[in-house]
CSV table of C-alpha atoms in Angstrom, one decimal:
chain,number,residue,atom,x,y,z
A,1,MET,CA,-0.1,-0.1,-0.1
A,2,GLN,CA,2.7,2.6,1.0
A,3,GLU,CA,4.6,1.4,-2.7
A,4,LEU,CA,1.5,2.1,-4.2
A,5,SER,CA,0.7,5.4,-2.8
A,6,HIS,CA,4.7,6.5,-3.0
A,7,GLU,CA,3.8,5.7,-6.9
A,8,GLY,CA,0.6,8.1,-6.6
A,9,ASN,CA,2.6,10.8,-5.5
A,10,LEU,CA,5.1,10.6,-7.8
A,11,ASP,CA,2.5,10.3,-10.9
A,12,GLY,CA,1.4,13.6,-9.4
A,13,ASP,CA,4.5,15.3,-9.2
A,14,ASP,CA,5.2,15.0,-12.7
A,15,PHE,CA,1.9,15.8,-13.9
A,16,SER,CA,2.4,19.5,-12.0
A,17,ALA,CA,5.6,19.7,-13.8
A,18,GLN,CA,4.2,19.4,-17.0
A,19,ILE,CA,1.5,21.9,-16.9
A,20,SER,CA,4.0,24.6,-15.3
A,21,ALA,CA,6.0,23.7,-18.2
A,22,GLN,CA,3.1,24.1,-20.3
A,23,LYS,CA,2.3,27.5,-18.7
A,24,LYS,CA,6.1,28.9,-19.0
A,25,ARG,CA,6.0,28.2,-23.0
A,26,LYS,CA,2.5,30.2,-23.2
A,27,VAL,CA,3.8,33.4,-21.5
A,28,PHE,CA,6.8,33.2,-23.6
A,29,GLU,CA,5.3,33.2,-27.2
A,30,MET,CA,2.6,35.8,-25.7
A,31,LEU,CA,6.1,37.9,-25.0
A,32,ARG,CA,7.2,37.1,-28.2
A,33,GLY,CA,4.3,38.0,-30.0
A,34,ARG,CA,4.1,41.4,-28.2
A,35,LYS,CA,7.3,42.3,-29.5
A,36,ILE,CA,7.0,41.6,-32.7
A,37,MET,CA,3.6,43.5,-32.9
A,38,ASP,CA,5.7,46.7,-31.2
A,39,GLU,CA,8.6,46.4,-33.8
A,40,SER,CA,5.9,46.4,-36.6
A,41,GLY,CA,4.7,49.4,-35.1
A,42,ARG,CA,8.2,50.6,-35.4
A,43,ILE,CA,8.3,50.0,-38.7
A,44,ASP,CA,5.3,51.2,-39.8
A,45,ALA,CA,5.6,54.7,-37.9
A,46,SER,CA,8.8,55.0,-39.4
A,47,PRO,CA,8.1,57.4,-43.0
A,48,GLN,CA,11.4,56.1,-45.2
A,49,LEU,CA,10.0,52.0,-44.7
A,50,HIS,CA,6.5,53.4,-45.4
A,51,ASN,CA,7.7,55.8,-48.4
A,52,GLY,CA,9.5,52.5,-50.1
A,53,TRP,CA,6.6,50.3,-49.5
A,54,LYS,CA,4.5,52.8,-51.6
A,55,SER,CA,6.8,52.5,-54.4
A,56,ASP,CA,7.5,49.3,-54.6
A,57,GLN,CA,3.8,48.6,-54.8
A,58,GLN,CA,3.4,51.3,-57.3
A,59,LEU,CA,5.5,49.5,-59.1
A,60,VAL,CA,4.4,46.3,-59.0
A,61,LEU,CA,0.9,48.2,-60.1
A,62,GLN,CA,2.6,49.8,-63.0
A,63,GLN,CA,3.7,46.3,-64.1
A,64,THR,CA,1.5,44.8,-63.9
A,65,GLY,CA,-0.8,47.2,-66.1
A,66,VAL,CA,2.4,46.5,-68.7
A,67,MET,CA,1.5,43.2,-68.5
A,68,ARG,CA,-2.4,43.7,-69.1
A,69,SER,CA,-1.9,45.9,-72.2
A,70,GLU,CA,0.5,43.5,-73.6
A,71,LYS,CA,-1.9,40.5,-73.2
A,72,GLY,CA,-5.0,43.0,-74.2
A,73,LYS,CA,-2.6,43.5,-77.5
A,74,LEU,CA,-1.8,39.8,-78.1
A,75,ASP,CA,-5.8,39.0,-77.3
A,76,ASN,CA,-6.2,41.9,-80.1
A,77,GLN,CA,-3.6,40.5,-82.5
A,78,THR,CA,-4.6,36.9,-82.5
A,79,ARG,CA,-8.5,37.7,-83.3
A,80,LYS,CA,-7.1,40.2,-86.0
A,81,THR,CA,-4.9,37.3,-87.6
A,82,TRP,CA,-8.0,34.9,-87.1
A,83,ALA,CA,-10.8,37.3,-89.1
A,84,ASP,CA,-7.8,37.6,-91.5
A,85,ILE,CA,-7.5,33.6,-92.4
A,86,VAL,CA,-11.0,33.2,-92.4
A,87,LYS,CA,-11.3,36.7,-94.7
A,88,ASN,CA,-9.0,35.1,-96.9
A,89,PHE,CA,-10.3,31.3,-96.7
A,90,SER,CA,-13.6,32.6,-97.6
A,91,CYS,CA,-12.5,35.0,-100.1
A,92,ALA,CA,-10.6,32.2,-102.0
A,93,THR,CA,-13.5,29.7,-101.9
A,94,ASN,CA,-15.7,31.7,-103.3
A,95,LEU,CA,-14.7,30.6,-106.9
A,96,LEU,CA,-13.6,27.0,-106.0
A,97,LEU,CA,-15.0,25.9,-110.0
A,98,SER,CA,-13.2,26.8,-113.1
A,99,PRO,CA,-15.7,28.8,-115.3
A,100,SER,CA,-15.1,26.3,-117.6
A,101,THR,CA,-17.8,24.5,-115.9
A,102,ASP,CA,-20.4,26.5,-117.3
A,103,LYS,CA,-20.2,24.7,-120.4
A,104,LEU,CA,-21.4,21.3,-118.6
A,105,ASN,CA,-24.5,19.7,-119.2
A,106,LEU,CA,-26.5,18.5,-116.2
A,107,ARG,CA,-25.3,14.9,-116.3
A,108,MET,CA,-21.6,16.3,-115.7
A,109,ILE,CA,-22.6,18.5,-113.0
A,110,SER,CA,-24.6,15.3,-111.6
A,111,MET,CA,-20.8,13.3,-111.8
A,112,LEU,CA,-19.3,16.4,-110.2
A,113,GLU,CA,-21.6,16.6,-107.4
A,114,ASP,CA,-21.0,12.4,-106.8
A,115,THR,CA,-17.0,13.4,-107.1
A,116,LEU,CA,-17.4,15.7,-104.1
A,117,VAL,CA,-19.2,13.2,-101.9
A,118,GLN,CA,-16.5,11.3,-102.6
A,119,LEU,CA,-13.9,13.4,-101.6
A,120,GLN,CA,-15.9,14.6,-98.5
A,121,LYS,CA,-15.8,10.7,-97.4
A,122,VAL,CA,-11.9,10.4,-98.2
A,123,ASN,CA,-11.7,13.6,-96.0
A,124,ILE,CA,-13.0,11.8,-93.2
A,125,CYS,CA,-11.4,8.7,-93.3
A,126,ASP,CA,-8.2,10.5,-93.3
A,127,ALA,CA,-9.5,12.1,-90.3
A,128,PHE,CA,-10.0,9.2,-88.5
A,129,CYS,CA,-6.9,7.4,-89.3
A,130,SER,CA,-4.8,10.4,-88.2
A,131,GLU,CA,-6.7,10.6,-84.9
A,132,ILE,CA,-6.3,6.8,-84.2
A,133,HIS,CA,-2.6,7.1,-85.4
A,134,CYS,CA,-2.2,10.4,-82.8
A,135,GLN,CA,-3.2,7.7,-80.1
A,136,LYS,CA,-0.2,5.7,-80.1
A,137,THR,CA,2.2,9.0,-79.1
A,138,ALA,CA,2.6,9.0,-75.5
A,139,ASP,CA,3.4,13.2,-75.3
A,140,GLN,CA,-0.3,14.3,-74.8
A,141,LEU,CA,0.4,18.0,-75.5
A,142,LYS,CA,1.6,16.7,-79.3
A,143,VAL,CA,-1.9,14.6,-78.9
A,144,VAL,CA,-4.1,18.0,-78.3
A,145,GLY,CA,-2.4,20.2,-80.6
A,146,HIS,CA,-2.6,17.5,-83.3
A,147,LYS,CA,-6.0,16.9,-82.5
A,148,ARG,CA,-7.1,20.2,-82.7
A,149,PHE,CA,-5.0,21.3,-86.3
A,150,VAL,CA,-6.9,18.2,-87.4
A,151,GLU,CA,-10.5,19.8,-85.9
A,152,ALA,CA,-9.9,22.5,-87.7
A,153,ARG,CA,-8.5,21.3,-91.1
A,154,SER,CA,-11.8,19.5,-91.4
A,155,LEU,CA,-14.0,22.2,-90.5
A,156,LEU,CA,-12.3,24.1,-93.8
A,157,PHE,CA,-12.8,20.9,-95.8
A,158,ASN,CA,-16.5,21.1,-94.6
A,159,ILE,CA,-16.8,24.7,-95.6
A,160,ALA,CA,-15.1,24.3,-98.7
A,161,TYR,CA,-16.7,21.1,-100.2
A,162,GLY,CA,-20.6,23.0,-98.7
A,163,LYS,CA,-19.2,26.2,-101.1
A,164,ALA,CA,-18.6,24.0,-104.4
A,165,LYS,CA,-21.7,21.7,-103.7
A,166,LEU,CA,-23.6,25.2,-103.5
A,167,GLN,CA,-22.2,26.5,-106.6
A,168,LEU,CA,-22.9,23.7,-108.5
A,169,MET,CA,-26.2,23.8,-107.6
A,170,HIS,CA,-26.2,27.0,-108.7
A,171,ILE,CA,-25.1,26.1,-111.9
A,172,LYS,CA,-27.6,23.4,-112.0
A,173,ARG,CA,-30.5,25.5,-111.3
A,174,GLU,CA,-29.3,27.7,-114.0
A,175,ARG,CA,-29.5,24.8,-116.4
A,176,LEU,CA,-32.9,24.0,-115.4
A,177,LEU,CA,-34.2,27.5,-116.0
A,178,LYS,CA,-32.8,27.5,-119.4
A,179,LYS,CA,-34.2,24.1,-120.1
A,180,LEU,CA,-37.4,25.3,-118.8
A,181,GLN,CA,-37.8,28.4,-120.8
A,182,LEU,CA,-36.3,27.0,-123.9
A,183,SER,CA,-39.2,24.3,-123.4
A,184,SER,CA,-42.2,26.7,-122.5
A,185,GLY,CA,-40.6,29.6,-124.7
A,186,LEU,CA,-42.5,29.3,-127.6
A,187,GLN,CA,-46.0,28.2,-125.3
A,188,GLU,CA,-45.4,31.9,-123.6
A,189,PHE,CA,-45.0,33.6,-126.7
A,190,GLN,CA,-48.3,32.4,-128.0
A,191,MET,CA,-49.6,33.9,-124.5
A,192,MET,CA,-48.2,36.5,-124.6
A,193,LYS,CA,-49.2,37.5,-128.2
A,194,LEU,CA,-53.0,36.3,-127.8
A,195,SER,CA,-53.4,38.1,-124.4
A,196,GLY,CA,-54.1,41.7,-125.6
A,197,THR,CA,-55.6,43.1,-122.0
A,198,PRO,CA,-58.0,46.6,-122.1
A,199,GLY,CA,-56.0,48.7,-120.4
A,200,LEU,CA,-53.1,48.5,-122.5
A,201,SER,CA,-55.0,49.6,-125.5
A,202,LYS,CA,-56.6,52.4,-123.6
A,203,HIS,CA,-53.3,53.5,-122.4
A,204,ASP,CA,-52.2,53.5,-125.8
A,205,ALA,CA,-55.0,55.8,-127.2
A,206,ILE,CA,-54.4,58.0,-124.5
A,207,ASN,CA,-50.9,58.9,-125.6
A,208,GLN,CA,-50.9,58.7,-129.0
A,209,GLY,CA,-51.5,62.2,-129.8
A,210,SER,CA,-49.3,63.6,-127.3
A,211,ASP,CA,-46.6,61.2,-127.5
A,212,SER,CA,-45.1,59.1,-130.4
A,213,HIS,CA,-43.5,56.4,-128.3
A,214,PHE,CA,-46.6,54.4,-126.9
A,215,HIS,CA,-46.4,53.0,-123.1
A,216,SER,CA,-48.0,50.5,-121.0
A,217,ILE,CA,-49.2,50.1,-117.5
A,218,LEU,CA,-48.1,47.5,-115.5
A,219,LEU,CA,-48.3,46.8,-112.0
A,220,ASN,CA,-45.1,46.2,-109.8
A,221,SER,CA,-45.1,44.4,-106.4
A,222,GLY,CA,-46.1,47.4,-104.7
A,223,GLY,CA,-49.0,48.0,-105.8
A,224,LYS,CA,-48.1,51.0,-107.2
A,225,PHE,CA,-47.9,51.4,-111.1
A,226,GLN,CA,-45.0,51.9,-113.6
A,227,VAL,CA,-45.0,52.7,-117.2
A,228,SER,CA,-42.5,51.3,-119.2
A,229,SER,CA,-42.2,51.5,-123.1
A,230,LEU,CA,-44.1,49.2,-125.7
A,231,THR,CA,-42.4,50.3,-128.8
A,232,THR,CA,-39.0,48.0,-127.4
A,233,MET,CA,-41.5,45.1,-126.4
A,234,ARG,CA,-43.3,45.2,-129.5
A,235,LYS,CA,-40.3,44.9,-131.5
A,236,GLU,CA,-39.1,42.4,-129.5
A,237,ILE,CA,-41.8,40.1,-129.8
A,238,GLU,CA,-41.6,40.5,-133.9
A,239,ILE,CA,-38.2,39.7,-133.9
A,240,LEU,CA,-39.5,36.6,-131.8
A,241,ASP,CA,-42.2,35.8,-134.0
A,242,TRP,CA,-40.3,35.7,-137.2
A,243,LYS,CA,-37.7,33.5,-135.6
A,244,ALA,CA,-40.1,31.0,-134.3
A,245,LYS,CA,-41.5,31.3,-137.6
A,246,SER,CA,-38.4,30.6,-139.5
A,247,LEU,CA,-37.5,27.8,-137.3
A,248,LYS,CA,-40.9,26.2,-137.6
A,249,GLU,CA,-40.3,26.1,-141.8
A,250,TYR,CA,-36.7,24.4,-141.1
A,251,PHE,CA,-38.2,22.0,-138.9
A,252,CYS,CA,-40.8,21.4,-141.8
A,253,THR,CA,-38.8,21.3,-144.3
A,254,TYR,CA,-36.0,19.2,-142.9
A,255,CYS,CA,-38.1,16.6,-140.9
A,256,LYS,CA,-40.9,16.4,-143.2
A,257,MET,CA,-43.7,17.6,-141.2
A,258,GLU,CA,-47.1,19.6,-142.3
A,259,SER,CA,-46.9,23.1,-142.0
A,260,HIS,CA,-50.1,24.3,-140.8
A,261,GLN,CA,-49.4,22.8,-137.5
A,262,SER,CA,-48.8,25.2,-134.4
A,263,PHE,CA,-45.4,25.9,-132.6
A,264,ALA,CA,-46.7,23.6,-129.7
A,265,ASP,CA,-47.3,21.0,-132.3
A,266,THR,CA,-44.2,21.6,-133.7
A,267,ILE,CA,-41.8,20.9,-130.8
A,268,ARG,CA,-43.8,17.9,-130.0
A,269,SER,CA,-43.3,16.6,-133.6
A,270,VAL,CA,-39.7,17.4,-133.5
A,271,HIS,CA,-38.9,15.5,-130.2
A,272,LEU,CA,-40.8,12.2,-131.9
A,273,TYR,CA,-38.9,12.5,-135.1
A,274,LEU,CA,-35.5,13.0,-133.3
A,275,LYS,CA,-36.7,9.6,-131.0
A,276,ARG,CA,-36.9,7.7,-134.1
A,277,ARG,CA,-33.8,9.2,-135.3
A,278,ILE,CA,-32.1,7.8,-132.4
A,279,SER,CA,-33.8,4.4,-132.9
A,280,CYS,CA,-32.9,3.9,-136.0
A,281,LYS,CA,-29.5,5.1,-135.5
A,282,CYS,CA,-28.9,2.4,-132.7
A,283,ILE,CA,-30.3,-0.2,-135.1
A,284,PHE,CA,-27.7,0.8,-137.9
A,285,GLN,CA,-25.1,0.2,-135.4
A,286,ASN,CA,-25.9,-3.2,-134.3
A,287,LEU,CA,-27.0,-4.3,-137.9
A,288,GLN,CA,-23.5,-2.6,-139.1
A,289,LEU,CA,-21.2,-5.0,-140.3
A,290,TRP,CA,-18.2,-3.2,-141.1
A,291,ASN,CA,-16.0,-0.7,-138.5
A,292,ILE,CA,-13.0,1.6,-140.0
A,293,ASP,CA,-9.7,-0.1,-138.9
A,294,GLY,CA,-6.8,2.0,-140.4
A,295,PHE,CA,-6.4,5.5,-142.7
A,296,GLU,CA,-3.6,5.9,-144.3
A,297,LEU,CA,-2.1,9.3,-146.2
A,298,VAL,CA,0.4,7.3,-149.3
A,299,GLU,CA,1.9,9.6,-152.0
A,300,GLY,CA,-1.2,12.3,-151.5
A,301,SER,CA,-3.5,9.7,-151.5
A,302,TYR,CA,-6.2,8.8,-148.8
A,303,ARG,CA,-6.4,5.1,-147.5
A,304,VAL,CA,-9.3,3.8,-145.6
A,305,PHE,CA,-9.5,0.4,-144.4
A,306,LEU,CA,-13.0,-1.1,-143.7
A,307,ASN,CA,-12.6,-4.3,-141.3
A,308,TYR,CA,-15.8,-6.6,-141.9
A,309,TYR,CA,-16.1,-9.1,-139.3
A,310,ASP,CA,-11.9,-10.0,-140.0
A,311,TYR,CA,-13.6,-12.0,-143.1
A,312,VAL,CA,-12.8,-9.1,-145.6
A,313,ILE,CA,-10.8,-6.4,-145.8
A,314,GLN,CA,-11.9,-3.2,-148.0
A,315,ARG,CA,-9.4,-0.6,-148.8
A,316,PHE,CA,-10.6,3.0,-150.5
A,317,THR,CA,-8.1,4.7,-152.4
A,318,VAL,CA,-9.1,8.5,-152.8
A,319,SER,CA,-7.2,10.4,-154.8
A,320,ASP,CA,-7.7,14.1,-156.1
A,321,CYS,CA,-5.2,15.0,-158.3
A,322,PRO,CA,-6.0,16.1,-161.4
A,323,SER,CA,-9.6,14.5,-160.5
A,324,THR,CA,-11.3,13.1,-157.5
A,325,SER,CA,-10.9,8.8,-158.1
A,326,ILE,CA,-12.0,6.5,-155.8
A,327,ILE,CA,-10.4,2.7,-156.2
A,328,VAL,CA,-12.0,-0.1,-154.3
A,329,SER,CA,-10.6,-3.3,-153.7
A,330,SER,CA,-11.2,-6.1,-151.0
A,331,LYS,CA,-8.9,-8.9,-149.4
A,332,LEU,CA,-10.1,-12.0,-148.2
A,333,ASN,CA,-9.1,-13.5,-144.7
A,334,ASP,CA,-8.5,-16.7,-146.2
A,335,MET,CA,-7.5,-18.2,-142.4
A,336,LYS,CA,-9.9,-17.6,-140.5
A,337,ILE,CA,-12.9,-18.5,-143.2
A,338,VAL,CA,-10.9,-22.2,-143.7
A,339,LYS,CA,-10.9,-22.3,-139.6
A,340,THR,CA,-14.3,-21.0,-138.7
A,341,PHE,CA,-16.2,-22.8,-141.6
A,342,PRO,CA,-14.3,-26.1,-141.9
A,343,ASP,CA,-15.0,-29.3,-144.3
A,344,MET,CA,-18.0,-27.0,-146.5
A,345,ASP,CA,-15.4,-25.3,-148.8
A,346,ALA,CA,-16.6,-21.8,-147.2
A,347,LEU,CA,-13.3,-20.2,-149.4
A,348,PHE,CA,-14.5,-21.1,-152.7
A,349,ALA,CA,-17.9,-19.4,-151.8
A,350,PHE,CA,-16.5,-15.9,-150.4
A,351,MET,CA,-14.4,-16.0,-153.5
A,352,LEU,CA,-17.0,-16.7,-155.7
A,353,VAL,CA,-19.7,-14.0,-154.1
A,354,LEU,CA,-17.7,-11.1,-153.0
A,355,ASN,CA,-15.1,-11.6,-156.2
A,356,PRO,CA,-12.2,-10.0,-154.2
A,357,HIS,CA,-9.4,-10.0,-156.8
A,358,THR,CA,-11.6,-7.3,-159.2
A,359,THR,CA,-10.5,-4.0,-158.6
A,360,LYS,CA,-13.6,-0.9,-158.4
A,361,SER,CA,-13.5,2.6,-159.6
A,362,TYR,CA,-15.5,5.5,-158.6
A,363,ALA,CA,-15.4,9.1,-159.6
A,364,HIS,CA,-18.1,10.4,-156.8
A,365,THR,CA,-17.9,9.9,-152.8
A,366,LYS,CA,-21.6,9.1,-153.0
A,367,ASP,CA,-20.5,5.8,-154.3
A,368,LEU,CA,-18.2,4.6,-151.5
A,369,VAL,CA,-21.9,4.5,-149.5
A,370,GLN,CA,-23.5,2.1,-152.1
A,371,GLU,CA,-20.3,0.3,-151.8
A,372,THR,CA,-20.5,-0.8,-148.3
A,373,GLN,CA,-23.6,-1.4,-148.7
A,374,VAL,CA,-23.3,-4.0,-151.5
A,375,THR,CA,-20.7,-5.8,-149.8
A,376,SER,CA,-22.3,-6.1,-146.5
A,377,SER,CA,-25.2,-7.2,-148.1
A,378,LEU,CA,-23.1,-10.0,-149.6
A,379,LEU,CA,-21.1,-11.1,-146.6
A,380,SER,CA,-24.2,-11.0,-144.4
A,381,ASN,CA,-26.5,-13.3,-147.0
A,382,LEU,CA,-23.3,-15.8,-147.0
A,383,LEU,CA,-22.9,-15.8,-143.0
A,384,ASP,CA,-26.4,-16.9,-142.9
A,385,VAL,CA,-26.4,-19.6,-145.4
A,386,VAL,CA,-23.1,-20.9,-143.7
A,387,GLU,CA,-24.0,-20.7,-140.1
A,388,GLU,CA,-27.7,-22.5,-141.3
A,389,ILE,CA,-25.1,-25.7,-142.6
A,390,GLN,CA,-23.2,-25.8,-139.4
A,391,LEU,CA,-26.6,-25.9,-137.2
A,392,ALA,CA,-27.9,-28.3,-139.3
A,393,GLN,CA,-24.7,-30.8,-139.3
A,394,ILE,CA,-25.3,-30.6,-135.5
A,395,GLU,CA,-29.2,-31.5,-135.6
A,396,THR,CA,-29.7,-33.6,-138.3
A,397,THR,CA,-27.5,-36.7,-137.1
A,398,ASN,CA,-27.9,-38.3,-141.0
A,399,MET,CA,-26.2,-35.2,-142.6
A,400,VAL,CA,-22.7,-35.9,-143.7
A,401,GLU,CA,-21.3,-33.7,-145.6
A,402,ALA,CA,-22.1,-30.3,-147.2
A,403,LYS,CA,-20.0,-28.3,-149.6
A,404,PHE,CA,-20.2,-25.7,-152.4
A,405,PHE,CA,-19.0,-26.1,-156.0
A,406,SER,CA,-19.8,-24.6,-159.0
A,407,GLN,CA,-20.4,-26.4,-162.4
A,408,SER,CA,-19.8,-23.1,-164.1
A,409,ASP,CA,-18.1,-19.7,-163.7
A,410,GLU,CA,-21.7,-17.8,-163.1
A,411,LYS,CA,-22.9,-20.7,-160.6
A,412,LEU,CA,-22.8,-21.6,-157.4
A,413,ASP,CA,-24.5,-24.4,-156.1
A,414,LEU,CA,-24.8,-26.1,-152.6
A,415,LEU,CA,-24.3,-30.5,-152.5
A,416,LEU,CA,-25.9,-31.7,-148.9
A,417,PHE,CA,-25.1,-35.3,-148.7
A,418,PHE,CA,-27.3,-37.9,-146.6
A,419,ILE,CA,-27.1,-41.2,-145.3
A,420,ASP,CA,-29.0,-43.6,-143.4
A,421,PHE,CA,-26.6,-46.0,-140.8
A,422,ARG,CA,-29.0,-48.8,-140.7
A,423,SER,CA,-29.8,-49.7,-144.2
A,424,GLY,CA,-27.1,-48.1,-145.9
A,425,LYS,CA,-29.3,-45.6,-148.5
A,426,LYS,CA,-27.1,-42.4,-149.6
A,427,VAL,CA,-28.7,-39.1,-151.0
A,428,LYS,CA,-27.5,-36.2,-152.6
A,429,VAL,CA,-29.5,-33.4,-153.1
A,430,THR,CA,-28.4,-30.1,-154.7
A,431,LEU,CA,-29.0,-26.5,-153.9
A,432,ASP,CA,-28.7,-23.5,-155.9
A,433,MET,CA,-27.5,-20.7,-154.3
A,434,THR,CA,-26.2,-18.3,-157.2
A,435,CYS,CA,-28.7,-15.7,-155.8
A,436,LEU,CA,-26.1,-15.1,-152.7
A,437,ARG,CA,-23.8,-13.6,-155.4
A,438,CYS,CA,-26.9,-10.7,-156.3
A,439,GLY,CA,-27.1,-10.2,-152.3
A,440,VAL,CA,-30.7,-12.0,-151.6
A,441,TYR,CA,-30.8,-14.9,-149.1
A,442,PRO,CA,-32.5,-18.0,-150.7
A,443,VAL,CA,-36.1,-17.7,-149.2
A,444,SER,CA,-37.7,-20.2,-152.0
A,445,THR,CA,-35.0,-22.5,-153.4
A,446,LEU,CA,-36.0,-26.0,-153.6
A,447,PRO,CA,-33.7,-29.0,-154.8
A,448,CYS,CA,-32.7,-28.8,-158.4
A,449,ARG,CA,-31.2,-32.6,-158.4
A,450,ILE,CA,-31.9,-35.6,-156.2
A,451,HIS,CA,-29.4,-38.3,-156.8
A,452,ASP,CA,-29.9,-41.6,-154.9
A,453,ALA,CA,-26.5,-42.7,-154.8
A,454,ALA,CA,-27.2,-46.6,-153.4
A,455,SER,CA,-28.7,-47.5,-156.6
A,456,GLY,CA,-26.5,-45.2,-158.6
A,457,GLU,CA,-30.0,-44.1,-161.0
A,458,GLN,CA,-30.3,-39.8,-161.5
A,459,LYS,CA,-34.1,-40.7,-159.9
A,460,SER,CA,-35.5,-43.2,-157.8
A,461,PRO,CA,-39.5,-43.6,-158.1
A,462,SER,CA,-39.8,-43.6,-154.6
A,463,LEU,CA,-37.5,-41.7,-152.4
A,464,VAL,CA,-37.0,-38.7,-155.1
A,465,ALA,CA,-40.6,-38.2,-155.5
A,466,GLU,CA,-41.0,-38.2,-151.6
A,467,ILE,CA,-38.3,-36.1,-151.0
A,468,ARG,CA,-39.6,-33.5,-154.1
A,469,THR,CA,-43.8,-33.5,-152.1
A,470,ALA,CA,-42.2,-33.0,-148.9
A,471,VAL,CA,-39.6,-30.2,-149.7
A,472,LYS,CA,-42.6,-28.1,-151.1
A,473,THR,CA,-44.2,-28.3,-147.9
A,474,VAL,CA,-41.7,-26.4,-146.3
A,475,SER,CA,-42.3,-22.5,-146.0
A,476,VAL,CA,-40.8,-19.6,-147.4
A,477,GLY,CA,-38.4,-17.5,-145.7
A,478,TYR,CA,-35.2,-17.4,-143.8
A,479,SER,CA,-33.7,-20.4,-142.4
A,480,ARG,CA,-34.8,-22.1,-145.6
A,481,ILE,CA,-30.9,-24.3,-145.8
A,482,MET,CA,-32.2,-25.2,-142.4
A,483,ARG,CA,-36.0,-26.0,-142.5
A,484,LEU,CA,-35.2,-28.2,-145.9
A,485,SER,CA,-31.9,-30.1,-144.3
A,486,ARG,CA,-34.7,-31.2,-141.8
A,487,CYS,CA,-37.2,-32.2,-143.7
A,488,ILE,CA,-34.7,-34.0,-146.4
A,489,SER,CA,-33.3,-35.9,-142.9
A,490,GLN,CA,-36.7,-37.0,-141.5
A,491,VAL,CA,-37.9,-38.2,-145.2
A,492,VAL,CA,-34.8,-40.4,-145.7
A,493,HIS,CA,-34.9,-42.0,-142.0
A,494,ALA,CA,-38.7,-42.3,-142.7
A,495,CYS,CA,-38.0,-44.5,-146.2
A,496,THR,CA,-35.7,-46.9,-144.2
A,497,LEU,CA,-38.3,-47.8,-141.7
A,498,SER,CA,-40.8,-48.3,-144.0
A,499,PRO,CA,-40.5,-52.3,-145.5
């Protein structure tokens, strides 16, 4: 117990010592603070220190004002620079299109619009690629700066694309307005000519005695009356009327139309005429067998080469000295003819029909058209016949041979050889193809000779009679060779099956 009380007394003495130490520390801090305050009071009371502080304050304020003015100047300069950039860019993009765009039609303008859309898509893709590539950089300041640069450039590109598209839309609008005016000009002219208002005639009567000029009273958008010269308008109407009549007479003469039609009916007739001409031109191009293969100038003579499906090369030699002369010569492509139509002596038929070794001479250029038409007709009919022979050989299995031959210089014959593989029956049929030399298709040709090779006789009473009777039932027209071959093949096959 005494030890416990002794320990308790020790603890109480330590606690009292700590409290007294804290009190002494507080008193020391209070005295120190008072001393600092007294010294501050003395400093404030000193006039030299007070003036120095004021001068420092004025210097700081002055420097602050200078910095603010410099910052304001820099901001103003930056704003002016951006304003100049925007102004220069706006001036530069006012005329993005070339002056030659005024000559473009509506289809070309639409193609330019599509090109602008594609360019804008490419610009957007470039911006995305640049942003993705920039994200790989570790320097964030560079990333932010590059991103702002890309955004500014994209904005400028969008402005430029918008202005270019707007300019194209204006040009397209002008084209549509001109087209509308041209299409409805004559109708409006008729309405203007026929719409004589009473107000105009009354005003003319009033001003006829006082003035040599006629005037018309027109109501403007503000509701007031505006006076304009009528003499100029009447002269313009007369000029337009004369031009419209001249144009109508020209169309009626050129297009072979009736002259008593109105202006609107004339325009519709001209449109129909042009549509027919375009259709005929397309048909002619599809049916045309030749194209220009070459052009030469040799010793003052012009040479034009026409290629007819690579089967015939036709050469026109035109010379102007001393007078106009045209020499026409032709050459066959033997290799292609033999390769395309084998085992039928097609080359012999081509030579006999087209006669390439003959040289023709003309004195007028209009004879060139006639010569090309004749050559096209001869070649077209000959090609039809040889192609039908090939198809007949494929379809009729018992026609084993077909070839051209000639018993005289001016006659062309076609020999068809049929055989029945069961009985060994053989039949040779000869068709007259001389009409091909005149450019006429054999629409009604009949067998001129029928030979029964098995019996060795010129005429077999049974088979020959049946063939002649059967071929007479074949209808007249194109594909004649194909239908005759099919008919004769069926007759030969049927005769061999009968007992």
